Short mmCIF file of C-alpha atoms in Angstrom, two decimals:
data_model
loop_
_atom_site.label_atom_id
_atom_site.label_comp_id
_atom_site.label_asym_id
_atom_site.label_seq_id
_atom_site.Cartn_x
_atom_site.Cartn_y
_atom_site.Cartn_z
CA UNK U 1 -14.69 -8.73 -8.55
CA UNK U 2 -15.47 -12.21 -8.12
CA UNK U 3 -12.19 -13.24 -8.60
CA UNK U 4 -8.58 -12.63 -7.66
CA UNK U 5 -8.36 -9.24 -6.41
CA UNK U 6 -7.13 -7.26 -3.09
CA UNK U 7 -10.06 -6.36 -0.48
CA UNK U 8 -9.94 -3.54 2.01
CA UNK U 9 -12.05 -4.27 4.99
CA UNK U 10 -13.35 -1.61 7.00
CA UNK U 11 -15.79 -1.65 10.56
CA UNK U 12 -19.48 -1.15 10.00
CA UNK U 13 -21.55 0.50 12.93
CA UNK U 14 -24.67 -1.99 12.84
CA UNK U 15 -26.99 0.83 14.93
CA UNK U 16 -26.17 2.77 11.23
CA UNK U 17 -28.31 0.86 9.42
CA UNK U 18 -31.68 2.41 9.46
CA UNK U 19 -30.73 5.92 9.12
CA UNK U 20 -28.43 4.73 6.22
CA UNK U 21 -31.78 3.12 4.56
CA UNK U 22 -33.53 6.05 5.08
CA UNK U 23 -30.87 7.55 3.12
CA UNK U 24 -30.74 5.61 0.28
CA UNK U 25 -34.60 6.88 -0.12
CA UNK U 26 -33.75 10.12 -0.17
CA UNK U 27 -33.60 11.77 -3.87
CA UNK U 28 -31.81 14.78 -3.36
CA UNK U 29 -28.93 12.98 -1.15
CA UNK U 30 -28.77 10.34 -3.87
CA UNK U 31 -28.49 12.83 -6.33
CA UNK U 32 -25.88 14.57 -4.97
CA UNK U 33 -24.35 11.87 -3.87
CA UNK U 34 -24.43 9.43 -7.60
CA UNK U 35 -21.55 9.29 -10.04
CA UNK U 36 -24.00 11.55 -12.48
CA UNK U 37 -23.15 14.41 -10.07
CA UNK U 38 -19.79 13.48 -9.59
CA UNK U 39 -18.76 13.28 -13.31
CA UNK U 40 -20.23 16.95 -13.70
CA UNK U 41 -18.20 18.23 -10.84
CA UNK U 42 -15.09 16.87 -12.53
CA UNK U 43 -15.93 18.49 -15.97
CA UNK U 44 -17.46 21.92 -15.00
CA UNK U 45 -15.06 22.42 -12.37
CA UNK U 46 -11.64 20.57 -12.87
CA UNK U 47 -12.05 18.74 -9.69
CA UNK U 48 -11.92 15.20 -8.33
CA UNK U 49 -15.19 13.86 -7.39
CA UNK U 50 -16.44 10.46 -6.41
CA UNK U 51 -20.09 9.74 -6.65
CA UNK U 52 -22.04 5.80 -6.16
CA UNK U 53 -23.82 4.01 -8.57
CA UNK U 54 -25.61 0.79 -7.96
CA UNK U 55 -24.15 -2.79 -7.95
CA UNK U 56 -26.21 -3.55 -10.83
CA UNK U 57 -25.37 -0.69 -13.54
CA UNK U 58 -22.04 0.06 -13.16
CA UNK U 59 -22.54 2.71 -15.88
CA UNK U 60 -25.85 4.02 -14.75
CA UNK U 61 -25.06 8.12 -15.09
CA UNK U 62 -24.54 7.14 -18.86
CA UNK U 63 -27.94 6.24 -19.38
CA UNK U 64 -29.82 9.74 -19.89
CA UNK U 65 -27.26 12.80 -20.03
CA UNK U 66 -28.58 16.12 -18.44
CA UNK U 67 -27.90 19.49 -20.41
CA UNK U 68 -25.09 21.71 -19.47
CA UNK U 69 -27.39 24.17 -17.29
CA UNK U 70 -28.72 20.88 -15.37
CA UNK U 71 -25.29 19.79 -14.84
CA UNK U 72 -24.02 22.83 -13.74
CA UNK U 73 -27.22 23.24 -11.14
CA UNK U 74 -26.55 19.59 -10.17
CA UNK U 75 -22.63 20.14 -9.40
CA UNK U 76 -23.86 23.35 -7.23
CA UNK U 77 -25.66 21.60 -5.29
CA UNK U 78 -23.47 18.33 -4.80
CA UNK U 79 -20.38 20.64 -3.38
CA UNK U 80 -22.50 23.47 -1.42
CA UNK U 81 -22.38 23.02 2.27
CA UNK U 82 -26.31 23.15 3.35
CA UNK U 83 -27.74 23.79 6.98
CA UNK U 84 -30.22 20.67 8.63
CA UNK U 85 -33.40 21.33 7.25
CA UNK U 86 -32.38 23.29 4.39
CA UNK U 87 -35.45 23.56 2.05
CA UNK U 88 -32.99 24.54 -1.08
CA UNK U 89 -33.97 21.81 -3.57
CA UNK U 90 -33.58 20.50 -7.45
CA UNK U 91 -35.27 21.03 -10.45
CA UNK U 92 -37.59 18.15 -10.94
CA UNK U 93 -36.35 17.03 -14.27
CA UNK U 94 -32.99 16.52 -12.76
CA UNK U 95 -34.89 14.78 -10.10
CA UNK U 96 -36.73 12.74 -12.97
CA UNK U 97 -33.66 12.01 -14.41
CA UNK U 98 -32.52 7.57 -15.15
CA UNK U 99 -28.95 8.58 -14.55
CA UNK U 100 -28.83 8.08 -10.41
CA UNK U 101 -30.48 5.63 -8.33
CA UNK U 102 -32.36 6.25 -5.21
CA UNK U 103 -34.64 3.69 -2.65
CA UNK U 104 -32.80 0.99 -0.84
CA UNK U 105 -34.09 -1.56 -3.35
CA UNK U 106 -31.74 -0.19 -6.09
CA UNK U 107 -28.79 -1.23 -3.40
CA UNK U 108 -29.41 -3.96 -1.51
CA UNK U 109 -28.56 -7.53 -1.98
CA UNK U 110 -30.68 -9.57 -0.69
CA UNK U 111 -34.34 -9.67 0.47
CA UNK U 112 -34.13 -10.06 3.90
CA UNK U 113 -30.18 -9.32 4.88
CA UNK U 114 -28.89 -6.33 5.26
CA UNK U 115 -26.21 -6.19 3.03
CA UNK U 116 -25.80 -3.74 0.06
CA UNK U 117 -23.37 -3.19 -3.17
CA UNK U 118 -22.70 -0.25 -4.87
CA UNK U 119 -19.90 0.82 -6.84
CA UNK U 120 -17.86 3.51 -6.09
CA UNK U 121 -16.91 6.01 -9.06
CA UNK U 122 -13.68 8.25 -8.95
CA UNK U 123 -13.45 10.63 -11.44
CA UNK U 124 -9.70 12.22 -11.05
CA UNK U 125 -8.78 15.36 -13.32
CA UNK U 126 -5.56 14.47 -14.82
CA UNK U 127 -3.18 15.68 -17.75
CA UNK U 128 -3.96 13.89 -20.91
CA UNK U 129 -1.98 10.72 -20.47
CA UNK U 130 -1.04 10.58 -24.38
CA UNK U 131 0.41 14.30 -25.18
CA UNK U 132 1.64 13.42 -28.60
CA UNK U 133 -1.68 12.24 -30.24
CA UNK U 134 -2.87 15.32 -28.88
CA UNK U 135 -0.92 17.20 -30.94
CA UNK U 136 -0.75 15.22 -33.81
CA UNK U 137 -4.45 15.60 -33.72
CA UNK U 138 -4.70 19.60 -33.71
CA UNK U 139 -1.74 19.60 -36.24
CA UNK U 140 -4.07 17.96 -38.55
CA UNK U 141 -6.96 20.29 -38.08
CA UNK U 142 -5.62 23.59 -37.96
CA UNK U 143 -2.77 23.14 -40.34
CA UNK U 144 -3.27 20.06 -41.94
CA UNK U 145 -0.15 18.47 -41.88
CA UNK U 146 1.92 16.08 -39.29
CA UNK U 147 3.08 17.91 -36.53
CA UNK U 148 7.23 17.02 -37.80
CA UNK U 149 6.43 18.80 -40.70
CA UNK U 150 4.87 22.07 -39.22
CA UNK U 151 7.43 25.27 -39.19
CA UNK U 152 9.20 26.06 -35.35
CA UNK U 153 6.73 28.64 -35.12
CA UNK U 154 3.51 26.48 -35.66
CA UNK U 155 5.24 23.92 -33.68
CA UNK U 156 5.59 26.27 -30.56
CA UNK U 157 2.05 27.47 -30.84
CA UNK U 158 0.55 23.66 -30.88
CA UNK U 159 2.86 22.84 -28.22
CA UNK U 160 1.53 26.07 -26.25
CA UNK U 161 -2.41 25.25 -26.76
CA UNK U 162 -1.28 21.26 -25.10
CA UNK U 163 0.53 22.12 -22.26
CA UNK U 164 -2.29 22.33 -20.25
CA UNK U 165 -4.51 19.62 -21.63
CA UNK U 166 -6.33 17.73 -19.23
CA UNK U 167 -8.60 14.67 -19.11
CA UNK U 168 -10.64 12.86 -16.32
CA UNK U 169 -9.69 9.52 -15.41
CA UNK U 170 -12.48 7.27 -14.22
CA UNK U 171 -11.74 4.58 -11.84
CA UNK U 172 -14.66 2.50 -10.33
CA UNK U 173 -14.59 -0.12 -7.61
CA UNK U 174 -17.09 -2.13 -5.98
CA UNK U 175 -18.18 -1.82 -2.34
CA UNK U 176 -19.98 -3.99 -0.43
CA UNK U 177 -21.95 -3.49 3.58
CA UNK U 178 -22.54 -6.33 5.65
CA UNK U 179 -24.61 -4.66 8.72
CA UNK U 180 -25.46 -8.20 9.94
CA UNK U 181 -21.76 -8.85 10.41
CA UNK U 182 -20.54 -4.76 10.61
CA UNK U 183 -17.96 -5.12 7.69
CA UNK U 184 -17.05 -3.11 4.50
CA UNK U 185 -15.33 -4.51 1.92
CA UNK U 186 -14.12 -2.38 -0.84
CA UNK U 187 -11.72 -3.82 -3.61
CA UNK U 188 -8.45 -1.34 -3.63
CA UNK U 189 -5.18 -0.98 -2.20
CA UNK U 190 -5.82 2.86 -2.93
CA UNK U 191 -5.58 4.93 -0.16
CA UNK U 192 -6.57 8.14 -1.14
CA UNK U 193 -9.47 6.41 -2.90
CA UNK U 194 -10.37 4.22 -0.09
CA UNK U 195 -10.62 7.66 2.40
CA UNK U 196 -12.73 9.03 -0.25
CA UNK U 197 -14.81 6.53 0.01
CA UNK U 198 -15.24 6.58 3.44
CA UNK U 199 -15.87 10.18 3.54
CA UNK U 200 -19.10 9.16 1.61
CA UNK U 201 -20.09 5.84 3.26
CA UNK U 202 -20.62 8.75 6.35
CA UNK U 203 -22.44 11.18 4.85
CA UNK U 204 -24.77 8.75 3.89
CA UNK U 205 -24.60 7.76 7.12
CA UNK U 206 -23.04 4.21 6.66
CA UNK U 207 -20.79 4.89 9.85
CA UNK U 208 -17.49 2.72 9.38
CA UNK U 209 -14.90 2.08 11.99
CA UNK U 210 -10.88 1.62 11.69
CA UNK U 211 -9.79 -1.89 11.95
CA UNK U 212 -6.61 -4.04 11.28
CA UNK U 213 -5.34 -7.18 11.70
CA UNK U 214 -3.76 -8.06 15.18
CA UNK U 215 -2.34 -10.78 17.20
CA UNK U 216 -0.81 -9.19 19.80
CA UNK U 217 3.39 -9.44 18.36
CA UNK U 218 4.03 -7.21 15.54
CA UNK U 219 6.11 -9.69 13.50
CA UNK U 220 2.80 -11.93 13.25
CA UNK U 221 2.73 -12.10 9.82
CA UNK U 222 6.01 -13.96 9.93
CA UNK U 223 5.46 -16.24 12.61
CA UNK U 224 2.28 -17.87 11.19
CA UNK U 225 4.22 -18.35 8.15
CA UNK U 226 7.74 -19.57 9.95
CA UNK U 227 5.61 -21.54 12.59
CA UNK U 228 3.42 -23.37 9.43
CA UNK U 229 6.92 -24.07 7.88
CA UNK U 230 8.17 -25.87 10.70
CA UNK U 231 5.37 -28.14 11.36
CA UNK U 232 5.46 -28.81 7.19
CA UNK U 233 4.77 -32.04 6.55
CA UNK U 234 6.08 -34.48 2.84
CA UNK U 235 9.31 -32.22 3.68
CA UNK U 236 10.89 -35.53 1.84
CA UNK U 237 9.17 -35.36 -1.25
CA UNK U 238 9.29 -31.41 -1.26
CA UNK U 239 13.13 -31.91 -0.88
CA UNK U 240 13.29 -34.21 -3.48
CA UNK U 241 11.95 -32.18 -6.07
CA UNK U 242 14.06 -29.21 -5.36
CA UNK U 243 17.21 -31.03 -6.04
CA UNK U 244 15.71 -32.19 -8.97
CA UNK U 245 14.79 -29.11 -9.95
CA UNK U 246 18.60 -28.16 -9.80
CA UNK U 247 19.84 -30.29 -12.43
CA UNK U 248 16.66 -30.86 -14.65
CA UNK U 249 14.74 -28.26 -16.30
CA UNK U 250 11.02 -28.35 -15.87
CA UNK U 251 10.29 -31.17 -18.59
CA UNK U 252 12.58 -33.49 -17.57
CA UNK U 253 11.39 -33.39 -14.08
CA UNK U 254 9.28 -36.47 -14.18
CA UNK U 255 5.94 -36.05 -12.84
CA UNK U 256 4.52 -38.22 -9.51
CA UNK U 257 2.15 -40.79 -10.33
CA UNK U 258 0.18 -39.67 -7.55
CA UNK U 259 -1.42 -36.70 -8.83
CA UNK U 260 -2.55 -35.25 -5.26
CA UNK U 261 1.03 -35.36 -4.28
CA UNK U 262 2.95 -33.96 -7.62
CA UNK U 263 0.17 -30.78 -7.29
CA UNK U 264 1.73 -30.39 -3.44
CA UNK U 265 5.57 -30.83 -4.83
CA UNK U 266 5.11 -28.64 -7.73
CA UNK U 267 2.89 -25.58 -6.14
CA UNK U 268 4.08 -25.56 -2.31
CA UNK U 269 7.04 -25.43 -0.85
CA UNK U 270 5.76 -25.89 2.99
CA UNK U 271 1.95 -28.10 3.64
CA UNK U 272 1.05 -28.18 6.88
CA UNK U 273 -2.02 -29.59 8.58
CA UNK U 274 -3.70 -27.63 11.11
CA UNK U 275 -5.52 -29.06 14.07
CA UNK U 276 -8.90 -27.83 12.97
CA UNK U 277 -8.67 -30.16 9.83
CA UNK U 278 -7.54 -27.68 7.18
CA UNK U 279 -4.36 -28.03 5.60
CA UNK U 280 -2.70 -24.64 4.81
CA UNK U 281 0.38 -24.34 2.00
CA UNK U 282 2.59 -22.01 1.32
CA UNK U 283 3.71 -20.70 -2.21
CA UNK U 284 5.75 -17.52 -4.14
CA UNK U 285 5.89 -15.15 -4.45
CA UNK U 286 7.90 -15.19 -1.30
CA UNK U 287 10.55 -13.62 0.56
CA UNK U 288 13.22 -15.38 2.66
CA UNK U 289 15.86 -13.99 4.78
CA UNK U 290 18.69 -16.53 4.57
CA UNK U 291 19.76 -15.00 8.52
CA UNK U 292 18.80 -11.89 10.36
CA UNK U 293 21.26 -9.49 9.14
CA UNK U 294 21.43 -10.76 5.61
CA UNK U 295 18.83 -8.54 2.68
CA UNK U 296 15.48 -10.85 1.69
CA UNK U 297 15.41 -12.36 -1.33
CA UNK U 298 12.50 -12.66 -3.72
CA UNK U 299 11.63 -15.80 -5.07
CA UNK U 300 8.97 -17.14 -7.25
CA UNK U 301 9.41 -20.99 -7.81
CA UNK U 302 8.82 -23.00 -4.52
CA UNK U 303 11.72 -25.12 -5.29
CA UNK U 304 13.76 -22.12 -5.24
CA UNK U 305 12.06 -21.24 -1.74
CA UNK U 306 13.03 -24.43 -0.41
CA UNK U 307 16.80 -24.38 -1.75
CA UNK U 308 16.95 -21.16 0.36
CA UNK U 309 15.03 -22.20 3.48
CA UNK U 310 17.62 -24.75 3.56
CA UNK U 311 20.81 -22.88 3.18
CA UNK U 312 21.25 -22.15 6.87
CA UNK U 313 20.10 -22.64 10.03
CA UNK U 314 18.39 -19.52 10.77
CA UNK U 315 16.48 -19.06 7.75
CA UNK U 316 12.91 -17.47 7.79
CA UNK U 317 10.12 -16.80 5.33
CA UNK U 318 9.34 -12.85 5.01
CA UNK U 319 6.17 -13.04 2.94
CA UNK U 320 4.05 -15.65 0.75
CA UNK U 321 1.33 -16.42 -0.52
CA UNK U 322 -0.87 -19.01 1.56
CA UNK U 323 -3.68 -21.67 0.40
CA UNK U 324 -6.38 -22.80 3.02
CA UNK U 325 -7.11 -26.14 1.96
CA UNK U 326 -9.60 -29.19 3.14
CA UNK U 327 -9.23 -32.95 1.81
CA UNK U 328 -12.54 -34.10 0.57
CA UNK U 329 -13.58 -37.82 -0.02
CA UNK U 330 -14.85 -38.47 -3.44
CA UNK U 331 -15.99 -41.48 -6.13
CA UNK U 332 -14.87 -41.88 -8.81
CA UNK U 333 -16.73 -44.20 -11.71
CA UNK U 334 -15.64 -47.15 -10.83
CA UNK U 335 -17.08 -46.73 -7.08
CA UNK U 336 -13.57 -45.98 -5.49
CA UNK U 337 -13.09 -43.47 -2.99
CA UNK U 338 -10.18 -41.39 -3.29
CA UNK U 339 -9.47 -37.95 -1.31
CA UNK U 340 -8.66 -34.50 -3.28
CA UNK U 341 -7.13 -31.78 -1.98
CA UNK U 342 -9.93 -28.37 -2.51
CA UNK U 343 -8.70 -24.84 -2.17
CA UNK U 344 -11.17 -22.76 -0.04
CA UNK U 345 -9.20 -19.10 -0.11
CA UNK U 346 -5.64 -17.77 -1.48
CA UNK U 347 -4.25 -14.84 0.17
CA UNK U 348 -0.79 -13.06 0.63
CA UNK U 349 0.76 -12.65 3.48
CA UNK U 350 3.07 -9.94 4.01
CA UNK U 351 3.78 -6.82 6.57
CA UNK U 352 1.10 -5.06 4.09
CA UNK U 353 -1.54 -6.83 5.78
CA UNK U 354 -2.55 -3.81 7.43
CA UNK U 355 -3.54 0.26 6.12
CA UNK U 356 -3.37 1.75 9.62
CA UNK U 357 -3.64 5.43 7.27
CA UNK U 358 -6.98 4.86 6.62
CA UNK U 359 -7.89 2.27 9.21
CA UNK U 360 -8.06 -0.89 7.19
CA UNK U 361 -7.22 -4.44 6.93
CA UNK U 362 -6.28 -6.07 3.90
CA UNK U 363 -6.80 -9.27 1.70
CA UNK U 364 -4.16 -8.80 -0.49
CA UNK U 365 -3.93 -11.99 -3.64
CA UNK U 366 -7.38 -12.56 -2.05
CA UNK U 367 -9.05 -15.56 -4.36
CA UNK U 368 -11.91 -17.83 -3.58
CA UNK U 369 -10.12 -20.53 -5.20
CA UNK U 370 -13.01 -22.60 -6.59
CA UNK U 371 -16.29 -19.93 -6.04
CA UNK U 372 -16.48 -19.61 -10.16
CA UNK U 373 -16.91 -23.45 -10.84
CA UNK U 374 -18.97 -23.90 -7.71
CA UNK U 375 -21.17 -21.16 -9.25
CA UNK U 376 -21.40 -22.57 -12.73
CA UNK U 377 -21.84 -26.12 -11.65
CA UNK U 378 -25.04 -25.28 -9.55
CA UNK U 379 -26.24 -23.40 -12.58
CA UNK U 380 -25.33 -26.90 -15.04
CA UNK U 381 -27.33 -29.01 -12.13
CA UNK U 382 -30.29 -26.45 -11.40
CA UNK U 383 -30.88 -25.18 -14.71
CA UNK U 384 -31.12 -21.67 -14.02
CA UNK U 385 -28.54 -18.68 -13.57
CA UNK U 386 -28.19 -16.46 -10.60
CA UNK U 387 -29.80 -12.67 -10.48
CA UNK U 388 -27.00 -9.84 -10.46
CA UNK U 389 -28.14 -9.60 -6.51
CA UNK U 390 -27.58 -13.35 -6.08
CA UNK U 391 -23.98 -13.00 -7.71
CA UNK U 392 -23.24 -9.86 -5.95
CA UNK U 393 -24.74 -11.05 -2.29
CA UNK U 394 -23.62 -14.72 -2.35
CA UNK U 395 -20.10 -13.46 -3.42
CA UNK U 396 -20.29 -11.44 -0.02
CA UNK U 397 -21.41 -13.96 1.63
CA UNK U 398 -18.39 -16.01 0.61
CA UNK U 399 -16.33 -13.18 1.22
CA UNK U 400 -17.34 -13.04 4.81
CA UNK U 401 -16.82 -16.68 5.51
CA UNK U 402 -13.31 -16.56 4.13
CA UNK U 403 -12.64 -13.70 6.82
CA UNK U 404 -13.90 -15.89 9.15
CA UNK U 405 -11.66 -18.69 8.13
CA UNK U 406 -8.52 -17.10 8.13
CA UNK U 407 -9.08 -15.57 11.61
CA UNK U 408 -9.31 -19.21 12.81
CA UNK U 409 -6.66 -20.72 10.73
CA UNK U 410 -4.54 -17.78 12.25
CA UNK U 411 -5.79 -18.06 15.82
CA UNK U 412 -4.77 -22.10 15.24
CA UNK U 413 -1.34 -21.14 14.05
CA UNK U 414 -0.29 -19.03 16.68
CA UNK U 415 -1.82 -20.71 19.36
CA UNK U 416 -4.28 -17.85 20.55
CA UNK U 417 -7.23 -18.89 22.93
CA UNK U 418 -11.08 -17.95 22.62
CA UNK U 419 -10.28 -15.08 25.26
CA UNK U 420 -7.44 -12.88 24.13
CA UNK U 421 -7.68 -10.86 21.13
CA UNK U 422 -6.92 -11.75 17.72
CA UNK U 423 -8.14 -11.09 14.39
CA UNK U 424 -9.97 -7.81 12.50
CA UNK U 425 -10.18 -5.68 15.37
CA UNK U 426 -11.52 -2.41 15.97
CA UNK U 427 -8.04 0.18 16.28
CA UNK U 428 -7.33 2.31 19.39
CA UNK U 429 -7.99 5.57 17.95
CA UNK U 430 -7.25 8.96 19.90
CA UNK U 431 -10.47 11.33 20.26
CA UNK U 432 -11.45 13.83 18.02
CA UNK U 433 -9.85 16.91 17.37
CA UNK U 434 -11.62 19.90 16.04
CA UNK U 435 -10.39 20.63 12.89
CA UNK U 436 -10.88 23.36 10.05
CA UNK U 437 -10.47 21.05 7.12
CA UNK U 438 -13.29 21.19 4.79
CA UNK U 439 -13.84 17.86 2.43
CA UNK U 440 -14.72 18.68 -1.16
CA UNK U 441 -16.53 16.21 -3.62
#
């Protein structure tokens, strides 16, 4: 987190919120429900489990281990299916236990919003990814030799006792609720993991909703890029530098004295202003299709972009990655003002935009281009560094506002009004089926 990464935003139902607090205060939910319960599932029982710790102790259920009985009676309990109002409860020392967090404090972000971070723990039961060590390593202990020196025999037996060697794989994420705004974000392209962690959002009673990007065509994606390309603007000095770039290498290409301009020749291949002020550019990766029949073509440098895009007349950009930008006036030393170019967010832009499996939109190459130097120079000019909340809930909070930005930067492009639809929307889902499917830990 807090830098580039790829973001899977999910619906939040806002009228969730209280119950979900309530939740959060509840010890044996938040027992059963923590990564220390999870991780005993996985080793007692050679399952998959996912279990929550909170934003601020990422390795929390390593803090106090319970004994094997507790962790057995703790993994019972976590995958047993209990009627409302079931009285069954814990031992209190697991209760007691420092390796699980419970009250809404332990989650939540900020004093007065309602947003929350937690981290979601997978804990995947997998065969040892690095057999040979294995066997290297039992070689050594019950024969005491290397295992290319041990007799056919031995060999076969060693081989025997690995085959079915198995190891859990941890893999943790962070998740973040915005109930003021009814978002999740969750940082994976994952999505088994991302169901998973959806499954546990609702038993805690975090209700989430399906979503995806949509603006009513589904070739969007490629418009907003082929409609910014169009309306580029320095398509001279973007020109210029490709042929350059033909029969120079790199370092002999010499650079612009204007240093605003060589950054657009030398990162962009299309800049492009938009009528709300921002300026959005577009970069490689990328994929053009030199005409509609022909295969895409990747492409990295955006010299090599625009050598394509120029090949024939029906060229089109597939996929890239675009930079939301706004010119800012600043002085320099000597008094004069001069404008820079600031990057606001960084995003590709693809046909992946969308995980209509689980009901998600994506930021995929998601950065917030400058939110690490903005962060350290208010802590140079204030004197005093953030709390893990404040990292955690202003890093939502700038997550949010990005959202928010590209829906209107996208609304701009393709010319959609106030009053049609357009944006992260809630899906058309059929109704529920019964079904017979149980969901394990």
């Amino acid at each position: 987190m807090f830098g580039r990464g790829n973001w899977a935003i999910l619906g939040l139902a806002k009228e969730s919120l209280e119950v979900f607090r309530t939740n959060l205060e509840n010890q044996l939910l938040m027992a059963a429900s923590s990564q220390m319960a999870a991780s005993a599932i996985a080793r007692l029982y050679g399952a998959d489990a996912l279990g929550f710790n909170p934003f601020s102790a990422p390795r929390l259920d390593e803090e106090q281990e319970l004994n094997e009985e507790q962790q057995a009676e703790l993994a019972k309990f976590a995958i047993t299916e209990r009627e409302e109002g079931s009285e069954e409860t814990l031992p209190e020392e697991i209760l007691a236990d420092k390796g699980y967090a419970v009250t809404a404090e332990r989650f939540q972000l900020h004093p007065t919003m309602p947003w929350f971070g937690m981290w979601a723990v997978a804990n995947d039961w997998k065969k040892a990814s690095d057999l040979p060590s294995i066997k290297e390593q039992r070689s050594y202990v019950l024969l005491e030799r290397p295992y290319r020196f041990l007799q056919a025999t031995d060999k076969k037996t060693v081989d025997q006792e690995t085959l079915g060697v198995t190891t859990i794989v941890r893999k943790q994420v962070p998740v973040l609720l915005d109930f003021n705004e009814g978002r999740v974000y969750i940082e994976s392209t994952n999505k088994l993991l991302i169901y998973r962690i959806i499954v546990r959002l609702n038993l805690l009673a975090a209700q989430t909703i399906p979503v995806a990007w949509t603006f009513g065509t589904p070739n969007w994606t490629e418009e907003v890029l082929n409609r910014l390309y169009e309306k580029t603007q320095y398509e001279d000095e973007i020109v210029k530098r490709a042929e350059e770039a033909k029969r120079f290498s790199a370092k002999e290409i010499e650079k612009l004295e204007d240093r605003v301009m060589e950054a657009i020749v030398a990162n962009y291949f299309s800049m492009t202003e938009l009528p709300g002020g921002l300026w959005a550019g577009i970069s490689g990766p990328a994929v053009i299709r030199l005409h509609a029949t022909a295969p895409a073509i990747g492409v990295k440098a955006p010299t090599s972009a625009t050598t394509l895009l120029r090949m024939t007349s029906d060229t089109g950009i597939v996929s890239g990655v675009l930079t939301f930008q706004e010119c800012v006036p600043v002085m320099n030393k000597e008094g004069v003002e001069r404008i820079i170019r600031r990057d606001l967010v960084r995003m590709q832009l693809n046909d992946k935009i969308n995980l209509t499996d689980v009901g998600a939109a994506m930021l995929r190459g998601f950065d917030l281009s400058t939110h690490k130097k903005d962060v350290q120079r208010e802590i140079k000019q204030t004197k005093q560094v953030p709390s893990i909340p404040q990292f955690w809930g202003n890093w939502l909070h700038q997550l949010g506002n990005a959202v928010r930005t590209i829906e209107g930067a996208f609304r701009e492009i393709l010319d959609v009004d106030g009053d049609q639809e357009g944006g992260i929307v809630p899906m058309q889902v059929p109704e529920k089926v019964e079904s017979t499917e149980t969901v394990s830990a």
